[in-house]
Amino acid sequence: MTRFGQARLVDNDTLGQEGDLLHFVAEVAALEELRTRLDTVEAHR
């Protein structure tokens, strides 16, 4: 995650804030699962 221009590692207790940039790393074979999870999170906002 990048917050205020500073890269940081996050854990399960980290809350996202407006302006945060999230960076994802995934195997090509897992991209569809990642997209599905992100879509599910978006639907619950």
Rosetta silent file (secondary structure, phi, psi, omega in degrees, C-alpha in Angstrom):
SEQUENCE: MTRFGQARLVDNDTLGQEGDLLHFVAEVAALEELRTRLDTVEAHR
SCORE:     score description
SCORE:     0.000 S_00000001
   1 L     0.000  145.868  173.549    0.000    0.000    0.000 S_00000001
   2 E  -117.311  125.611  178.564    1.139    3.531   -0.630 S_00000001
   3 E  -129.296  124.171 -179.023   -0.115    6.220    1.737 S_00000001
   4 L    53.238   36.989  177.494    0.962    9.845    1.368 S_00000001
   5 L    79.720    3.503 -179.804    3.712    8.725   -1.004 S_00000001
   6 E  -110.808  125.483  177.205    5.188    6.249    1.488 S_00000001
   7 E   -74.595  142.043  177.624    5.159    2.521    0.754 S_00000001
   8 L  -149.939  151.397  173.949    4.108    0.316    3.642 S_00000001
   9 L   -88.878  143.558 -178.835    3.259   -3.299    4.298 S_00000001
  10 L  -113.462  162.758  174.141   -0.195   -3.944    5.667 S_00000001
  11 L  -130.554 -171.237 -176.716   -1.698   -6.596    7.891 S_00000001
  12 L   -65.840  -17.642 -178.581   -5.215   -7.708    8.758 S_00000001
  13 L   -93.212   -3.199 -177.735   -5.695   -4.742   11.104 S_00000001
  14 L   -76.601  131.621  175.340   -4.906   -2.063    8.499 S_00000001
  15 L  -105.524  134.130  177.386   -7.817    0.110    7.422 S_00000001
  16 L   -72.936  148.778  177.544   -7.757    1.766    4.048 S_00000001
  17 L  -125.213  157.314  176.877   -8.120    5.527    3.846 S_00000001
  18 L   -55.835  132.093 -179.934   -9.145    7.806    1.020 S_00000001
  19 L    96.390  -13.704  176.483   -6.130    8.337   -1.219 S_00000001
  20 L   -65.638  145.167  172.857   -4.429    5.035   -0.362 S_00000001
  21 E  -112.808  126.711  178.857   -3.098    3.055   -3.321 S_00000001
  22 L  -101.816  138.259 -179.383   -3.254   -0.715   -3.052 S_00000001
  23 L  -117.926  130.458 -178.859   -0.800   -2.883   -4.964 S_00000001
  24 L  -117.001  141.433  173.154   -1.574   -6.531   -5.727 S_00000001
  25 L  -122.687  127.964 -179.189    0.754   -9.320   -6.784 S_00000001
  26 L  -149.114  150.644  172.454   -0.827  -12.494   -8.104 S_00000001
  27 L   -68.811  150.015  179.917    0.029  -15.455  -10.261 S_00000001
  28 H   -55.612  -38.949 -178.642   -1.534  -15.336  -13.716 S_00000001
  29 H   -66.492  -18.486 -177.747   -3.554  -18.447  -12.844 S_00000001
  30 H  -102.358    1.858 -176.017   -5.070  -16.616   -9.835 S_00000001
  31 H   -62.250  -40.014 -179.393   -6.062  -13.383  -11.597 S_00000001
  32 H   -64.316  -40.933  177.275   -9.675  -14.414  -12.157 S_00000001
  33 H   -63.607  -41.553  177.564  -10.088  -15.271   -8.459 S_00000001
  34 H   -61.078  -46.224  178.703   -8.554  -11.914   -7.510 S_00000001
  35 H   -59.487  -43.053  179.535  -10.946  -10.088   -9.859 S_00000001
  36 H   -61.661  -44.760  179.558  -13.895  -11.983   -8.382 S_00000001
  37 H   -63.936  -42.441  179.357  -12.870  -11.094   -4.833 S_00000001
  38 H   -65.355  -39.670  177.461  -12.377   -7.430   -5.704 S_00000001
  39 H   -63.502  -38.475  179.327  -15.758   -7.323   -7.447 S_00000001
  40 H   -65.104  -42.522  178.183  -17.388   -8.877   -4.374 S_00000001
  41 H   -62.757  -44.204  179.878  -15.824   -6.267   -2.085 S_00000001
  42 H   -59.752  -38.314 -178.924  -16.979   -3.466   -4.405 S_00000001
  43 H   -67.341  -21.424 -178.909  -20.526   -4.814   -4.305 S_00000001
  44 L   -96.682    6.786 -179.278  -20.546   -4.536   -0.485 S_00000001
  45 L   -76.878    0.000    0.000  -19.468   -0.899   -0.302 S_00000001
